[in-house]
JSON list of C-alpha atoms in Angstrom, two decimals:
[
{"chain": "A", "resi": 1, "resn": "UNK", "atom": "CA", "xyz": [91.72, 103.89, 103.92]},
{"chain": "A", "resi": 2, "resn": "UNK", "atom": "CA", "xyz": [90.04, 100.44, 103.72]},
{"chain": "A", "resi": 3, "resn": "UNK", "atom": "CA", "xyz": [90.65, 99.79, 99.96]},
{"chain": "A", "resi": 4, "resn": "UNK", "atom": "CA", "xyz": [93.89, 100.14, 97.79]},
{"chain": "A", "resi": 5, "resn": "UNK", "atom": "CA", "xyz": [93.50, 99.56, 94.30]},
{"chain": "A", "resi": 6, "resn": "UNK", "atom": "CA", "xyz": [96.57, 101.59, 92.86]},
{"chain": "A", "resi": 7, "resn": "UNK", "atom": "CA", "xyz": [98.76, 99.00, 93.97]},
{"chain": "A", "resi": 8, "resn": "UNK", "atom": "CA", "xyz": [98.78, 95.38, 92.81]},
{"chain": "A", "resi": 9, "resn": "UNK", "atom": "CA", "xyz": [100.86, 93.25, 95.36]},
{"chain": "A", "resi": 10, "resn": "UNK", "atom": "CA", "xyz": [98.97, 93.04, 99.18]},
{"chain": "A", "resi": 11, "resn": "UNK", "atom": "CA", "xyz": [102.17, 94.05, 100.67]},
{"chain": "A", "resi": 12, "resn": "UNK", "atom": "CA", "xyz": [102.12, 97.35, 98.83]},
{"chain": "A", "resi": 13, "resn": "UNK", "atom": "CA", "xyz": [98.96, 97.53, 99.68]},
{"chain": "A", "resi": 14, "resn": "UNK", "atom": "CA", "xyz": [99.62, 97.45, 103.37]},
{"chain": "A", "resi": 15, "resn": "UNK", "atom": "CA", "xyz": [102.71, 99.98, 103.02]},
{"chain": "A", "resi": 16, "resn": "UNK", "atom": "CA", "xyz": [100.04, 102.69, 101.85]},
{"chain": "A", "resi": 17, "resn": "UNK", "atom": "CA", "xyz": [97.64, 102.09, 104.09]},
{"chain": "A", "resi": 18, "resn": "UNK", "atom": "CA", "xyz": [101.00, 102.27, 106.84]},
{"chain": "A", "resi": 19, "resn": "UNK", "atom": "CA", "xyz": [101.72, 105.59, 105.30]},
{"chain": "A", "resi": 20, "resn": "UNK", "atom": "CA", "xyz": [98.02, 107.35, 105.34]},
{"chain": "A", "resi": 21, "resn": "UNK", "atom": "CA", "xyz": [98.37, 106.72, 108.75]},
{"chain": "A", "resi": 22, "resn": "UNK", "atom": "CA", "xyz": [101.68, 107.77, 109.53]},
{"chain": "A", "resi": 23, "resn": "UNK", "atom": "CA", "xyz": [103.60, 104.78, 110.09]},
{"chain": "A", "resi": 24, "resn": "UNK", "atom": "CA", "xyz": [106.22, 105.60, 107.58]},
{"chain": "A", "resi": 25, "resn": "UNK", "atom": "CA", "xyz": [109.06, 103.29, 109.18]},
{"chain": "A", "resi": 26, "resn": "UNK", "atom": "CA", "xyz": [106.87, 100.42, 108.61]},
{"chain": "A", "resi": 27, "resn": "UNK", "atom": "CA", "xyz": [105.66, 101.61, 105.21]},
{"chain": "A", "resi": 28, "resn": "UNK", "atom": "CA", "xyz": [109.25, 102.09, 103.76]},
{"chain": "A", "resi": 29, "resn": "UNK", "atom": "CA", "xyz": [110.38, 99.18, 105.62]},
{"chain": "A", "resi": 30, "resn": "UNK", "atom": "CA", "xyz": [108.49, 97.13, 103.39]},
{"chain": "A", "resi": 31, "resn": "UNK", "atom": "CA", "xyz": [109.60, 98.34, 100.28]},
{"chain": "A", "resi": 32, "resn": "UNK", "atom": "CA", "xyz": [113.26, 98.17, 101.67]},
{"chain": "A", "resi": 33, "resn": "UNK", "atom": "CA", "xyz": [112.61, 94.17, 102.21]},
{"chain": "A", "resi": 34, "resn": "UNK", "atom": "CA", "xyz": [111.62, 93.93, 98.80]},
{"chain": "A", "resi": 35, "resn": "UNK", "atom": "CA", "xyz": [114.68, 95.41, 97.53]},
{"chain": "A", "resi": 36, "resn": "UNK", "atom": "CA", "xyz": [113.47, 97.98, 96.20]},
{"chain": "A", "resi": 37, "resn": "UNK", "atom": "CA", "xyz": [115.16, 101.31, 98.37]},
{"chain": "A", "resi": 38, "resn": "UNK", "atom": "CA", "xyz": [118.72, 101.88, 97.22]},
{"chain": "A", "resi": 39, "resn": "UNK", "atom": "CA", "xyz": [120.64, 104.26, 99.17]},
{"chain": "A", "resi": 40, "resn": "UNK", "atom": "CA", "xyz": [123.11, 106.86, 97.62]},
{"chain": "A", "resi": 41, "resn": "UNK", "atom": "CA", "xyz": [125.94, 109.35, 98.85]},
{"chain": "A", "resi": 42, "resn": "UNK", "atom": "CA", "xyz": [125.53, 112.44, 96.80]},
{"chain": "A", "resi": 43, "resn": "UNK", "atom": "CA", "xyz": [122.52, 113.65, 95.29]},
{"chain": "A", "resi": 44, "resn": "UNK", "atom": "CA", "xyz": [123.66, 113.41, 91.66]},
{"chain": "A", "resi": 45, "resn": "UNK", "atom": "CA", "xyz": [124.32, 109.36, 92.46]},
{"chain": "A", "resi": 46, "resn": "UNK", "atom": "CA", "xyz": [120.79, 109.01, 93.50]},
{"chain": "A", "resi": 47, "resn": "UNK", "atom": "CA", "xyz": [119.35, 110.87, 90.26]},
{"chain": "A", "resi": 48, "resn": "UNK", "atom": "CA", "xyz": [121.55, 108.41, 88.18]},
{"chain": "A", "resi": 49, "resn": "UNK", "atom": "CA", "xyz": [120.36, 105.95, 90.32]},
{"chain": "A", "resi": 50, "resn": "UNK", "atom": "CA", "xyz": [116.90, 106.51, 89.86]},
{"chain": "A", "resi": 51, "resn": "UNK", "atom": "CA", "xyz": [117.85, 107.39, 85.75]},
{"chain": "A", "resi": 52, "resn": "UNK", "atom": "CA", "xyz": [119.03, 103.52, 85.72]},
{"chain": "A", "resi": 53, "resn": "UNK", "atom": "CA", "xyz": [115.85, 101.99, 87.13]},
{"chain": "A", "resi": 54, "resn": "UNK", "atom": "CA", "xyz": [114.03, 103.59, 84.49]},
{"chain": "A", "resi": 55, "resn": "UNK", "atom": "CA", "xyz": [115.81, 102.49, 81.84]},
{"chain": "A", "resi": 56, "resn": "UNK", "atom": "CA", "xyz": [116.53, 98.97, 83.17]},
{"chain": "A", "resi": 57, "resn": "UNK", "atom": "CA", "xyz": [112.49, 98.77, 82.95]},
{"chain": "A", "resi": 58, "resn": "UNK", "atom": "CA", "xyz": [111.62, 100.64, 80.20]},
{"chain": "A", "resi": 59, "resn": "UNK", "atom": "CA", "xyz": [114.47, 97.90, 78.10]},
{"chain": "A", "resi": 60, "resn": "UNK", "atom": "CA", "xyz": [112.65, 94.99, 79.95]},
{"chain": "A", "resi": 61, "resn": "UNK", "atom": "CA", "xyz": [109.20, 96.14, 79.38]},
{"chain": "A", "resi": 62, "resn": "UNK", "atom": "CA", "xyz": [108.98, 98.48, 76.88]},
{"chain": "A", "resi": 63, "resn": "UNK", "atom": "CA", "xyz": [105.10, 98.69, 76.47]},
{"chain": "A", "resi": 64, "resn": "UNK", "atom": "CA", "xyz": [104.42, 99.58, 80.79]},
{"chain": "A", "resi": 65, "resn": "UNK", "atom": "CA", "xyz": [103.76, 102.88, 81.69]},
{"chain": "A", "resi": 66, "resn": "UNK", "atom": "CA", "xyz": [106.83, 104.30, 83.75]},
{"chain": "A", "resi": 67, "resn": "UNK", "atom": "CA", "xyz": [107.31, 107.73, 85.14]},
{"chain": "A", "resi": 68, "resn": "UNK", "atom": "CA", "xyz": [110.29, 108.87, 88.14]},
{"chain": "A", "resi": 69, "resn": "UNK", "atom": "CA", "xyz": [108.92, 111.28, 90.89]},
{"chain": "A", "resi": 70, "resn": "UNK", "atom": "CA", "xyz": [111.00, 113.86, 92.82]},
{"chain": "A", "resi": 71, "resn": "UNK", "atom": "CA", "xyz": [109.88, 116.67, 94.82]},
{"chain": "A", "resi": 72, "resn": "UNK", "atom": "CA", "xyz": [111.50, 119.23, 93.24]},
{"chain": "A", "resi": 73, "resn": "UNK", "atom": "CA", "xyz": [111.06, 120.40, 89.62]},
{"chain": "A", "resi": 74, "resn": "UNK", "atom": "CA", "xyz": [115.09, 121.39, 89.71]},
{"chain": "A", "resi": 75, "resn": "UNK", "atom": "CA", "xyz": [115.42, 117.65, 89.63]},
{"chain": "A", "resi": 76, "resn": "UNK", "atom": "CA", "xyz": [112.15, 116.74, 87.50]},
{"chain": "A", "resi": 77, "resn": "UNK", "atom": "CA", "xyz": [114.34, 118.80, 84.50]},
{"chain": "A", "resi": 78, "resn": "UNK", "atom": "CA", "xyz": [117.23, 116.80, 85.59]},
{"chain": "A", "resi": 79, "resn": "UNK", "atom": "CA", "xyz": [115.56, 113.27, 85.25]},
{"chain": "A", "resi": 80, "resn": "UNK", "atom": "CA", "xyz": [113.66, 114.04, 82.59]},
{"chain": "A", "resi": 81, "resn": "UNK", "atom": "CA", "xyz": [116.71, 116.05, 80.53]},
{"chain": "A", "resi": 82, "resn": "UNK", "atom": "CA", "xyz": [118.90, 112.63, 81.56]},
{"chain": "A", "resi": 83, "resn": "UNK", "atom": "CA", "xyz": [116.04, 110.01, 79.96]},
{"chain": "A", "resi": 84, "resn": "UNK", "atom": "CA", "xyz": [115.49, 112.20, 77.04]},
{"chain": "A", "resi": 85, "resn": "UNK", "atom": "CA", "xyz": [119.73, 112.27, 76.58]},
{"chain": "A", "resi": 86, "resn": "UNK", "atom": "CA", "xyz": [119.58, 107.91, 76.62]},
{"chain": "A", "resi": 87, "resn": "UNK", "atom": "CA", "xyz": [116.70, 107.73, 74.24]},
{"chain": "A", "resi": 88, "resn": "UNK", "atom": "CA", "xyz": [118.21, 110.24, 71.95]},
{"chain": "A", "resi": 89, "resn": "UNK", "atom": "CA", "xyz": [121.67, 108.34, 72.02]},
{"chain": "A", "resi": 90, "resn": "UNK", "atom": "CA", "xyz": [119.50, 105.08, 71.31]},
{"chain": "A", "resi": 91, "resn": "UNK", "atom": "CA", "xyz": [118.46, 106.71, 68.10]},
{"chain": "A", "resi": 92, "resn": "UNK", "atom": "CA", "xyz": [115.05, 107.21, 69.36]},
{"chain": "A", "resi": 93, "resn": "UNK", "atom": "CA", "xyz": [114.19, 110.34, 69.11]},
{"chain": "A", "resi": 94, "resn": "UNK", "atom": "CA", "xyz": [113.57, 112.59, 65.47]},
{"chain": "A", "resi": 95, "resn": "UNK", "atom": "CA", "xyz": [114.52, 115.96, 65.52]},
{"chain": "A", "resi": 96, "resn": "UNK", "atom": "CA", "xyz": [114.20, 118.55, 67.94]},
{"chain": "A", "resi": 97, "resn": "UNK", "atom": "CA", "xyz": [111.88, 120.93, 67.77]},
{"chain": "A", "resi": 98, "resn": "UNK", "atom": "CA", "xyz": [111.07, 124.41, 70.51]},
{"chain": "A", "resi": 99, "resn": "UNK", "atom": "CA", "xyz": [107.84, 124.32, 71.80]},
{"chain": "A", "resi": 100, "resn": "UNK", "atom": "CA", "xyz": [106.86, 127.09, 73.97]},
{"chain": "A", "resi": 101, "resn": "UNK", "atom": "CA", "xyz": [105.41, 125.73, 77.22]},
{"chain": "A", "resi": 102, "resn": "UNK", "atom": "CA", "xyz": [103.65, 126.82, 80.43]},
{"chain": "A", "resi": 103, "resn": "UNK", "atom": "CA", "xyz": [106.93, 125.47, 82.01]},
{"chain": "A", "resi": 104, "resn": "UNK", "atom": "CA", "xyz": [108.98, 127.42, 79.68]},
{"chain": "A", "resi": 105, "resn": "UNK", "atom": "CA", "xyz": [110.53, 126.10, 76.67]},
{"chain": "A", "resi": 106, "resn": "UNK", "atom": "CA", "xyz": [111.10, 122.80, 75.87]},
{"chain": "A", "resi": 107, "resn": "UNK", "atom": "CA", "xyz": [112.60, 120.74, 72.85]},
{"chain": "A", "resi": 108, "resn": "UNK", "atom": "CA", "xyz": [109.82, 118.23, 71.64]},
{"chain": "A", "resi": 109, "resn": "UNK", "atom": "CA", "xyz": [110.61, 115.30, 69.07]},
{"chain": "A", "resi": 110, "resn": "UNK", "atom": "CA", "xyz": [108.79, 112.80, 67.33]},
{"chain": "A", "resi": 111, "resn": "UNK", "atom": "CA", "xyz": [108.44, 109.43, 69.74]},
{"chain": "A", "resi": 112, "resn": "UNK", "atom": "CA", "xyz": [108.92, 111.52, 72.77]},
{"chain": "A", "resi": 113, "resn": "UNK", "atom": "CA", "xyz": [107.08, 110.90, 76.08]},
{"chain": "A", "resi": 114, "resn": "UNK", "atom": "CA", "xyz": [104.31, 113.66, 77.40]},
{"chain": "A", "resi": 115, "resn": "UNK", "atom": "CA", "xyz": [103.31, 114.66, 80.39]},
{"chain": "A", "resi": 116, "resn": "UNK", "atom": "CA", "xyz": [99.50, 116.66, 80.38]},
{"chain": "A", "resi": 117, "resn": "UNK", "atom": "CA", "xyz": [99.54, 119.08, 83.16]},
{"chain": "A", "resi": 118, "resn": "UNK", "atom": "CA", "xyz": [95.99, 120.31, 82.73]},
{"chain": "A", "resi": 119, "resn": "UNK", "atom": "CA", "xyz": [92.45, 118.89, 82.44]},
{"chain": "A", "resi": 120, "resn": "UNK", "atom": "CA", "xyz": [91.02, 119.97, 79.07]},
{"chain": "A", "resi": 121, "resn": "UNK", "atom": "CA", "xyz": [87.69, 118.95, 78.06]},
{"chain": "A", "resi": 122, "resn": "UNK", "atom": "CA", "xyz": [87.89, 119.59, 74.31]},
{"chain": "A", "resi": 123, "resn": "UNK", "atom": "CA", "xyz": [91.39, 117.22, 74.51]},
{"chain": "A", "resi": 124, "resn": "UNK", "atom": "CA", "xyz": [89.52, 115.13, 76.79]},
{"chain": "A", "resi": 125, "resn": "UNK", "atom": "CA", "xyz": [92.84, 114.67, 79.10]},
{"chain": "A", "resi": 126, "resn": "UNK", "atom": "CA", "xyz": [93.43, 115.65, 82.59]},
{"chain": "A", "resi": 127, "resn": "UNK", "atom": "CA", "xyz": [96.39, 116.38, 84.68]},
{"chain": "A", "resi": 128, "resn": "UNK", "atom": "CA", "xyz": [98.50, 113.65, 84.76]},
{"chain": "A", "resi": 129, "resn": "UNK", "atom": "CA", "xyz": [97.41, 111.98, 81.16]},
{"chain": "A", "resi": 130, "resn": "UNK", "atom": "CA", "xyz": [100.49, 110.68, 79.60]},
{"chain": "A", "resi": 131, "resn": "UNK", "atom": "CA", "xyz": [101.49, 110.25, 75.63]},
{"chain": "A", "resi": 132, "resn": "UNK", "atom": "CA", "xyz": [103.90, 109.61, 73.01]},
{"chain": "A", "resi": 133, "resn": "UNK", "atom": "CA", "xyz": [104.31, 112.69, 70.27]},
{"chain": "A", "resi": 134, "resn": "UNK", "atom": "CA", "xyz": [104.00, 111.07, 66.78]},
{"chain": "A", "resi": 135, "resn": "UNK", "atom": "CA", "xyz": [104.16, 113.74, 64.89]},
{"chain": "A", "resi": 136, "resn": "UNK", "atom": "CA", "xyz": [104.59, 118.02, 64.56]},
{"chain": "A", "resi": 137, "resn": "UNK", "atom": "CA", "xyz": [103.88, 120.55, 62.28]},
{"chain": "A", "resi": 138, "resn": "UNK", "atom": "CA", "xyz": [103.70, 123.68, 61.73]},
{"chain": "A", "resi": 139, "resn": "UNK", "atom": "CA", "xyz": [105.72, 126.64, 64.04]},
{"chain": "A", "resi": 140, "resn": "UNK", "atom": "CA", "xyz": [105.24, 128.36, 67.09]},
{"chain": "A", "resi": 141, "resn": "UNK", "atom": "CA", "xyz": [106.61, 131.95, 64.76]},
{"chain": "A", "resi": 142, "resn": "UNK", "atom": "CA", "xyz": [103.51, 131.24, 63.10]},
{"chain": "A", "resi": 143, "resn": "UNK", "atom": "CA", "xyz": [101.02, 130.42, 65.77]},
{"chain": "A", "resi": 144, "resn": "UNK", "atom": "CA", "xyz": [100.06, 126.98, 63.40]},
{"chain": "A", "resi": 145, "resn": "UNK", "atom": "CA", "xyz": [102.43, 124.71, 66.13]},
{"chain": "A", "resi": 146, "resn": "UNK", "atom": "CA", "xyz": [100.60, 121.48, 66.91]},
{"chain": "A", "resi": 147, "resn": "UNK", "atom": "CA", "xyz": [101.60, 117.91, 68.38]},
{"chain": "A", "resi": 148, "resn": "UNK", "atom": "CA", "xyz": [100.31, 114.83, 67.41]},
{"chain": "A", "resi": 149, "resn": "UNK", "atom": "CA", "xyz": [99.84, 112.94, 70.66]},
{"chain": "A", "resi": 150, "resn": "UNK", "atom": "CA", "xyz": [99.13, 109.28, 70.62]},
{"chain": "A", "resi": 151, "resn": "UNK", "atom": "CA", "xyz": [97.91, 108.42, 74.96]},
{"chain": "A", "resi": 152, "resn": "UNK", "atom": "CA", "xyz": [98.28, 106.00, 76.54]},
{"chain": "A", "resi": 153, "resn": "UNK", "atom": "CA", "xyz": [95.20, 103.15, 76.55]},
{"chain": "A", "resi": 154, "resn": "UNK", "atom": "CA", "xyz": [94.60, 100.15, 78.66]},
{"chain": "A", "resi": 155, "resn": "UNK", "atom": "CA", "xyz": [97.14, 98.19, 76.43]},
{"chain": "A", "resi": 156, "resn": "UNK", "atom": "CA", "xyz": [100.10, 100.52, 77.72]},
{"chain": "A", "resi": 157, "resn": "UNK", "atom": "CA", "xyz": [102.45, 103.08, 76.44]},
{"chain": "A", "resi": 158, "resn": "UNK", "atom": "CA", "xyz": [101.13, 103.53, 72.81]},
{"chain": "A", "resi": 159, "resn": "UNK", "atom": "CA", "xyz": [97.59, 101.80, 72.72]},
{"chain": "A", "resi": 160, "resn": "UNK", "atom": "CA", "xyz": [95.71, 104.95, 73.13]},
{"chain": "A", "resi": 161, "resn": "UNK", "atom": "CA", "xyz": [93.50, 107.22, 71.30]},
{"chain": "A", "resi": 162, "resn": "UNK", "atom": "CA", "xyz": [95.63, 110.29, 69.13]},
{"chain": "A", "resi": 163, "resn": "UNK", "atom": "CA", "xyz": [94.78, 113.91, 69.67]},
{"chain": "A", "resi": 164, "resn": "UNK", "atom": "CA", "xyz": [95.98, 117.00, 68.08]},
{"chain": "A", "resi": 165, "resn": "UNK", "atom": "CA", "xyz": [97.36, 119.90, 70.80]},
{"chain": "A", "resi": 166, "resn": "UNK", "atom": "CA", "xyz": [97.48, 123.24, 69.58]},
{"chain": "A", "resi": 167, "resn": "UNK", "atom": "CA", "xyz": [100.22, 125.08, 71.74]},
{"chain": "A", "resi": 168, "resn": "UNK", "atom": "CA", "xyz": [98.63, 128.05, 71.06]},
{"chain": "A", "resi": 169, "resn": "UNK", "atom": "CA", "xyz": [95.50, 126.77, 72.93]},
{"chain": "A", "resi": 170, "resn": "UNK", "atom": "CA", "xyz": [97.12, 124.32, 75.09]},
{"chain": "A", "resi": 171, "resn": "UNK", "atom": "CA", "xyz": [100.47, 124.80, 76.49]},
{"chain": "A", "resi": 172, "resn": "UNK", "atom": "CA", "xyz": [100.51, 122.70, 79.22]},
{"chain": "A", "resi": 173, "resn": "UNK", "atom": "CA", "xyz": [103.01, 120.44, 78.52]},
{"chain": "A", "resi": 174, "resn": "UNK", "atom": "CA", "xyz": [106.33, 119.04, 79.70]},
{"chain": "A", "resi": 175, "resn": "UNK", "atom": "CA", "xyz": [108.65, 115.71, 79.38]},
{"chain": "A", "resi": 176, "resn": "UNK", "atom": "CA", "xyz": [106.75, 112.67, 80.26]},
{"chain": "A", "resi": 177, "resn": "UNK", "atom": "CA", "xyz": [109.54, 111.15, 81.82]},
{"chain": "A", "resi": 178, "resn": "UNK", "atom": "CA", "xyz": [109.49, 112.97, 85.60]},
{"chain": "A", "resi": 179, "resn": "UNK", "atom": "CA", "xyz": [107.09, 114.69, 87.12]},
{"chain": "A", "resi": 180, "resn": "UNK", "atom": "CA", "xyz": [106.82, 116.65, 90.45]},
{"chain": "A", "resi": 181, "resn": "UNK", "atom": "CA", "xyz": [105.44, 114.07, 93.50]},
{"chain": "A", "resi": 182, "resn": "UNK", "atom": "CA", "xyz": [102.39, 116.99, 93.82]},
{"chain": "A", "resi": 183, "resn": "UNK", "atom": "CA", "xyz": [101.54, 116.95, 89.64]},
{"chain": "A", "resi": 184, "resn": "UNK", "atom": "CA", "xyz": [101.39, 112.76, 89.83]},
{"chain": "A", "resi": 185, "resn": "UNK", "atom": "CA", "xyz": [98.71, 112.81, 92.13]},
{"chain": "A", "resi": 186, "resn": "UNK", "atom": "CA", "xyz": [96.60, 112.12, 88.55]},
{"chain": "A", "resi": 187, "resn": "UNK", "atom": "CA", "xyz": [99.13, 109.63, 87.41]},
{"chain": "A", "resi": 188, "resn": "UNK", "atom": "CA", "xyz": [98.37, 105.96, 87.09]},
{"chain": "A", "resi": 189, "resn": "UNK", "atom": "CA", "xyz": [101.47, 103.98, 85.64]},
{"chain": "A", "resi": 190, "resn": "UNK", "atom": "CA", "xyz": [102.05, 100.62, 86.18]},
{"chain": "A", "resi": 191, "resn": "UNK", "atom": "CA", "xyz": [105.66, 101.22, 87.69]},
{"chain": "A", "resi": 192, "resn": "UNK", "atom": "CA", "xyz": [106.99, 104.49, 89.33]},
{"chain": "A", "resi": 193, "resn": "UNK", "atom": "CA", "xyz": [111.11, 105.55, 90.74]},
{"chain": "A", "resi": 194, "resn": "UNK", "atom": "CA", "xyz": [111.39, 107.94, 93.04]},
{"chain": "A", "resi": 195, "resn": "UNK", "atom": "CA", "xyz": [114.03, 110.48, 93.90]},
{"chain": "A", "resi": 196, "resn": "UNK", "atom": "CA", "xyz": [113.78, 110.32, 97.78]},
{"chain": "A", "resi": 197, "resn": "UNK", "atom": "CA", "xyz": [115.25, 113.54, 98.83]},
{"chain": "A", "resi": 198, "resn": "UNK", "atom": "CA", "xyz": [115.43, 115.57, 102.42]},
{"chain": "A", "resi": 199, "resn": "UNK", "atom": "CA", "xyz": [113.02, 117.72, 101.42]},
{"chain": "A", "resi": 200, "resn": "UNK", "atom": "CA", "xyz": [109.88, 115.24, 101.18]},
{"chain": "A", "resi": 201, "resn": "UNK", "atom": "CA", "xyz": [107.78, 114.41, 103.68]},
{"chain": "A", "resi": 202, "resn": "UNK", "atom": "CA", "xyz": [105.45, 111.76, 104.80]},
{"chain": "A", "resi": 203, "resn": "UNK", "atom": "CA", "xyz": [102.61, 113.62, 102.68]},
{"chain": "A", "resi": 204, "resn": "UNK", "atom": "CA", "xyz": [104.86, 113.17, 99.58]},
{"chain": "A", "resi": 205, "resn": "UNK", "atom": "CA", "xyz": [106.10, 109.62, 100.12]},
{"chain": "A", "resi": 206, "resn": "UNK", "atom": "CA", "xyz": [102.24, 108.76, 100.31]},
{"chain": "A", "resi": 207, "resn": "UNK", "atom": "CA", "xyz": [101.58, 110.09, 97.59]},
{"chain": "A", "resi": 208, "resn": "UNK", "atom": "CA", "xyz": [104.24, 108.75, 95.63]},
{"chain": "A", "resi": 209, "resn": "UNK", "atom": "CA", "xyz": [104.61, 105.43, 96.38]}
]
């Protein structure tokens, strides 16, 4: 690596280029300086943990893009059941609706965040597009379910283009909250947490951070 343009601050910079080449004590070392590794006993403290970052950023910035990272999906459905539990608290949220997914079935509602997990030329997304439902008719009973999906555009969450997804043609969908460290390999957000747990590996902590 010569060039780093995900990453906006030179020492960032320099941690990923420390990490594509296998110094990951220096890499995270850097991050650790900046404040920015937190250390927790028990698993279920470092998911609130990482829970808490998001929402401390999402209240101070509401229009970046934000998305936490783990490397298992056990704890991708944790994160992202815990963010959708605060936002629906908040008032947030409209009403729940099933929606038959690739990853099983999830409860959509109107202003929730979406995670694309497939490129899709007609849609014109790819893996790792994210969105904001405003709107859903219709019923998956009937085969007529669709979601209104407003993307995400240079201006942040919210500023993007709207497309209609038919479930029945694309089901490819889960929480845009979380997302595996190997599915956000086609994420750009402009701020990401991640679960750091025993089972990731340099590989993953390049690719996440």
């Amino acid at each position: 690596i010569t060039t780093v343009r995900r990453q906006r601050e030179g020492w960032q910079q320099a941690a990923t280029k420390e990490l594509a080449t296998g110094r990951t004590e220096q890499a995270l070392g850097r991050y650790e300086a900046a404040g920015l590794v937190r250390g927790h006993g028990t698993l279920e403290e470092a998911r609130a943990g990482v829970v808490a970052g998001w929402e401390e950023a999402r209240q101070a910035a509401p229009e970046e893009s934000q998305i936490m990272l783990a490397h298992r999906r056990v704890d991708v459905r944790a994160l992202n059941e815990a963010a959708r539990e605060i936002r629906r608290e908040a008032g947030e949220l409209g009403d729940d609706v099933l929606v038959p997914t690739a990853q099983g079935e999830r409860m959509f509602a109107d202003g929730e965040r979406v995670y694309f997990l497939r490129n899709d030329r007609e849609l014109r997304v790819k893996n790792g597009t994210l969105g904001t439902v405003r709107g859903i008719v219709g019923s998956a009973e009937a085969g007529d379910l669709a979601l209104s999906v407003q993307l995400d555009g240079p201006g942040g969450t919210g500023t993007g283009r709207v497309v209609s997804v038919s479930v029945a043609d694309y089901d490819a969908l889960d929480h845009g909250y979380a997302a595996t460290i190997h599915k956000s390999q086609g994420v750009t957000v402009d701020r990401a947490h991640v679960l750091a747990t025993g089972s990731m590996d340099r590989h993953g902590a390049y690719v996440a951070l």
